PDB file of C-alpha atoms in Angstrom:
ATOM      1  CA  UNK A 231       5.133  16.147  18.986  1.00 51.00           C
ATOM      2  CA  UNK A 232       5.728  13.793  16.047  1.00 60.00           C
ATOM      3  CA  UNK A 233       4.787  15.059  12.627  1.00 83.00           C
ATOM      4  CA  UNK A 234       3.310  12.458  10.308  1.00 91.00           C
ATOM      5  CA  UNK A 235       4.207  12.894   6.666  1.00 95.00           C
ATOM      6  CA  UNK A 236       2.332  11.663   3.625  1.00 97.00           C
ATOM      7  CA  UNK A 237       5.346   9.465   2.790  1.00 96.00           C
ATOM      8  CA  UNK A 238       4.965   7.648   6.116  1.00 97.00           C
ATOM      9  CA  UNK A 239       1.233   7.161   5.547  1.00 98.00           C
ATOM     10  CA  UNK A 240       1.855   5.878   2.015  1.00 98.00           C
ATOM     11  CA  UNK A 241       4.362   3.382   3.454  1.00 98.00           C
ATOM     12  CA  UNK A 242       1.680   2.210   5.875  1.00 98.00           C
ATOM     13  CA  UNK A 243      -0.713   1.747   2.934  1.00 98.00           C
ATOM     14  CA  UNK A 244       1.871  -0.337   1.096  1.00 98.00           C
ATOM     15  CA  UNK A 245       2.457  -2.526   4.171  1.00 98.00           C
ATOM     16  CA  UNK A 246      -1.281  -3.101   4.487  1.00 98.00           C
ATOM     17  CA  UNK A 247      -1.471  -4.101   0.837  1.00 98.00           C
ATOM     18  CA  UNK A 248       1.320  -6.638   1.287  1.00 98.00           C
ATOM     19  CA  UNK A 249      -0.584  -8.016   4.291  1.00 98.00           C
ATOM     20  CA  UNK A 250      -3.733  -8.233   2.133  1.00 98.00           C
ATOM     21  CA  UNK A 251      -1.886 -10.229  -0.523  1.00 98.00           C
ATOM     22  CA  UNK A 252      -0.488 -12.533   2.170  1.00 98.00           C
ATOM     23  CA  UNK A 253      -3.962 -13.168   3.611  1.00 98.00           C
ATOM     24  CA  UNK A 254      -5.371 -13.790   0.135  1.00 98.00           C
ATOM     25  CA  UNK A 255      -2.592 -16.317  -0.567  1.00 98.00           C
ATOM     26  CA  UNK A 256      -3.461 -18.008   2.747  1.00 98.00           C
ATOM     27  CA  UNK A 257      -7.089 -18.316   1.633  1.00 97.00           C
ATOM     28  CA  UNK A 258      -8.598 -15.759   4.030  1.00 98.00           C
ATOM     29  CA  UNK A 259     -10.416 -13.596   1.495  1.00 98.00           C
ATOM     30  CA  UNK A 260     -12.420 -11.620   4.064  1.00 97.00           C
ATOM     31  CA  UNK A 261      -9.351 -10.513   5.988  1.00 97.00           C
ATOM     32  CA  UNK A 262      -7.545  -9.847   2.706  1.00 98.00           C
ATOM     33  CA  UNK A 263     -10.438  -7.672   1.549  1.00 98.00           C
ATOM     34  CA  UNK A 264     -10.410  -5.637   4.753  1.00 97.00           C
ATOM     35  CA  UNK A 265      -6.654  -5.160   4.638  1.00 98.00           C
ATOM     36  CA  UNK A 266      -6.858  -4.049   0.986  1.00 98.00           C
ATOM     37  CA  UNK A 267      -9.611  -1.588   1.914  1.00 98.00           C
ATOM     38  CA  UNK A 268      -7.452  -0.300   4.761  1.00 98.00           C
ATOM     39  CA  UNK A 269      -4.541   0.122   2.329  1.00 98.00           C
ATOM     40  CA  UNK A 270      -6.714   2.163  -0.037  1.00 98.00           C
ATOM     41  CA  UNK A 271      -8.082   4.263   2.800  1.00 98.00           C
ATOM     42  CA  UNK A 272      -4.575   4.950   4.141  1.00 98.00           C
ATOM     43  CA  UNK A 273      -3.345   5.903   0.662  1.00 98.00           C
ATOM     44  CA  UNK A 274      -6.260   8.320   0.428  1.00 98.00           C
ATOM     45  CA  UNK A 275      -5.388   9.687   3.864  1.00 98.00           C
ATOM     46  CA  UNK A 276      -1.840  10.267   2.596  1.00 98.00           C
ATOM     47  CA  UNK A 277      -3.174  12.083  -0.460  1.00 98.00           C
ATOM     48  CA  UNK A 278      -5.403  14.281   1.693  1.00 98.00           C
ATOM     49  CA  UNK A 279      -2.470  15.033   4.003  1.00 97.00           C
ATOM     50  CA  UNK A 280      -0.263  15.970   1.040  1.00 97.00           C
ATOM     51  CA  UNK A 281      -2.925  18.260  -0.399  1.00 96.00           C
ATOM     52  CA  UNK A 282      -4.351  19.865   2.754  1.00 95.00           C
ATOM     53  CA  UNK A 283      -1.646  19.504   5.380  1.00 95.00           C
ATOM     54  CA  UNK A 284      -4.132  17.684   7.635  1.00 94.00           C
ATOM     55  CA  UNK A 285      -4.498  13.960   8.249  1.00 95.00           C
ATOM     56  CA  UNK A 286      -8.214  13.101   8.244  1.00 95.00           C
ATOM     57  CA  UNK A 287      -9.229  12.145  11.794  1.00 92.00           C
ATOM     58  CA  UNK A 288     -11.980   9.706  10.754  1.00 94.00           C
ATOM     59  CA  UNK A 289     -13.032   7.705   7.696  1.00 91.00           C
ATOM     60  CA  UNK A 290     -15.974  10.000   6.867  1.00 94.00           C
ATOM     61  CA  UNK A 291     -13.520  12.911   6.769  1.00 95.00           C
ATOM     62  CA  UNK A 292     -11.357  11.042   4.259  1.00 96.00           C
ATOM     63  CA  UNK A 293     -14.393  10.336   2.102  1.00 96.00           C
ATOM     64  CA  UNK A 294     -15.721  13.904   2.262  1.00 97.00           C
ATOM     65  CA  UNK A 295     -12.366  15.408   1.392  1.00 97.00           C
ATOM     66  CA  UNK A 296     -11.853  13.065  -1.553  1.00 97.00           C
ATOM     67  CA  UNK A 297     -15.370  13.952  -2.745  1.00 97.00           C
ATOM     68  CA  UNK A 298     -14.532  17.658  -2.545  1.00 97.00           C
ATOM     69  CA  UNK A 299     -11.240  17.189  -4.345  1.00 97.00           C
ATOM     70  CA  UNK A 300     -12.934  15.259  -7.161  1.00 97.00           C
ATOM     71  CA  UNK A 301     -15.653  17.897  -7.471  1.00 97.00           C
ATOM     72  CA  UNK A 302     -13.052  20.632  -7.797  1.00 97.00           C
ATOM     73  CA  UNK A 303     -10.564  18.797 -10.040  1.00 96.00           C
ATOM     74  CA  UNK A 304     -11.423  16.093 -12.590  1.00 97.00           C
ATOM     75  CA  UNK A 305      -8.017  14.432 -12.137  1.00 97.00           C
ATOM     76  CA  UNK A 306      -9.270  12.988  -8.823  1.00 97.00           C
ATOM     77  CA  UNK A 307     -12.444  11.417 -10.222  1.00 97.00           C
ATOM     78  CA  UNK A 308     -10.924   8.088 -11.252  1.00 97.00           C
ATOM     79  CA  UNK A 309      -9.429   7.638  -7.812  1.00 98.00           C
ATOM     80  CA  UNK A 310     -12.759   8.537  -6.230  1.00 97.00           C
ATOM     81  CA  UNK A 311     -14.548   5.844  -8.246  1.00 97.00           C
ATOM     82  CA  UNK A 312     -11.899   3.290  -7.329  1.00 97.00           C
ATOM     83  CA  UNK A 313     -12.102   4.317  -3.661  1.00 97.00           C
ATOM     84  CA  UNK A 314     -15.864   3.767  -3.571  1.00 96.00           C
ATOM     85  CA  UNK A 315     -15.582   0.431  -5.383  1.00 96.00           C
ATOM     86  CA  UNK A 316     -13.226  -0.755  -2.656  1.00 96.00           C
ATOM     87  CA  UNK A 317     -15.302   0.717   0.132  1.00 96.00           C
ATOM     88  CA  UNK A 318     -18.447  -1.081  -1.043  1.00 96.00           C
ATOM     89  CA  UNK A 319     -17.036  -4.353  -2.376  1.00 97.00           C
ATOM     90  CA  UNK A 320     -14.115  -5.017  -0.050  1.00 97.00           C
ATOM     91  CA  UNK A 321     -15.098  -3.312   3.186  1.00 95.00           C
ATOM     92  CA  UNK A 322     -18.877  -3.407   3.128  1.00 94.00           C
ATOM     93  CA  UNK A 323     -19.828  -6.501   1.206  1.00 95.00           C
ATOM     94  CA  UNK A 324     -16.936  -8.915   1.604  1.00 96.00           C
ATOM     95  CA  UNK A 325     -15.612  -8.081   5.059  1.00 94.00           C
ATOM     96  CA  UNK A 326     -18.789  -7.106   6.873  1.00 93.00           C
ATOM     97  CA  UNK A 327     -21.407  -9.313   5.273  1.00 95.00           C
ATOM     98  CA  UNK A 328     -19.211 -12.142   3.979  1.00 95.00           C
ATOM     99  CA  UNK A 329     -20.485 -11.713   0.430  1.00 97.00           C
ATOM    100  CA  UNK A 330     -17.255 -11.982  -1.557  1.00 96.00           C
ATOM    101  CA  UNK A 331     -18.694 -12.831  -4.971  1.00 96.00           C
ATOM    102  CA  UNK A 332     -17.671 -13.081  -7.632  1.00 96.00           C
ATOM    103  CA  UNK A 333     -14.437 -14.108  -5.977  1.00 97.00           C
ATOM    104  CA  UNK A 334     -12.428 -13.254  -9.095  1.00 97.00           C
ATOM    105  CA  UNK A 335     -13.595  -9.637  -8.879  1.00 97.00           C
ATOM    106  CA  UNK A 336     -12.721  -9.385  -5.185  1.00 98.00           C
ATOM    107  CA  UNK A 337      -9.280 -10.859  -5.780  1.00 98.00           C
ATOM    108  CA  UNK A 338      -8.712  -8.435  -8.656  1.00 98.00           C
ATOM    109  CA  UNK A 339      -9.691  -5.454  -6.475  1.00 97.00           C
ATOM    110  CA  UNK A 340      -7.283  -6.680  -3.809  1.00 98.00           C
ATOM    111  CA  UNK A 341      -4.398  -7.079  -6.274  1.00 98.00           C
ATOM    112  CA  UNK A 342      -5.141  -3.785  -8.026  1.00 98.00           C
ATOM    113  CA  UNK A 343      -4.945  -1.904  -4.754  1.00 98.00           C
ATOM    114  CA  UNK A 344      -1.261  -1.500  -5.648  1.00 98.00           C
ATOM    115  CA  UNK A 345      -2.426   0.581  -8.628  1.00 98.00           C
ATOM    116  CA  UNK A 346      -4.712   2.599  -6.349  1.00 98.00           C
ATOM    117  CA  UNK A 347      -1.797   3.403  -4.034  1.00 98.00           C
ATOM    118  CA  UNK A 348       0.407   4.339  -7.006  1.00 98.00           C
ATOM    119  CA  UNK A 349      -2.311   6.619  -8.426  1.00 98.00           C
ATOM    120  CA  UNK A 350      -2.892   8.315  -5.067  1.00 98.00           C
ATOM    121  CA  UNK A 351       0.840   8.860  -4.667  1.00 98.00           C
ATOM    122  CA  UNK A 352       1.050  10.343  -8.180  1.00 98.00           C
ATOM    123  CA  UNK A 353      -1.791  12.745  -7.389  1.00 97.00           C
ATOM    124  CA  UNK A 354      -0.113  13.714  -4.122  1.00 97.00           C
ATOM    125  CA  UNK A 355       3.101  14.576  -5.961  1.00 94.00           C
ATOM    126  CA  UNK A 356       1.553  16.733  -8.702  1.00 85.00           C
TER     127      UNK A 356
END
């Protein structure tokens, strides 16, 4: 049985973010948005794994655990807000419905996913 570590999951998040930046540079904003959302979700999975010892099996589990962590400890609240901004704007609106406006805001969320990953990693290490 292979044990997945939070470091491996964080590396996956970083790879997804690079892919998002590549797709954005190629002009495919919808795919870039989904890849950036995936990067944020994977970084959150890594944080949950580091804190609980369990990798969330499904997206709702990731969300619920982050909610619980933020309720119990204020240091997680900024990440929670950033997570939901990406979930709604990148995953829900841009990828699923095609509403990627204002484009400057979507591109900023995609680029700043690097900050999200860094913040999740910092929280995992404290």
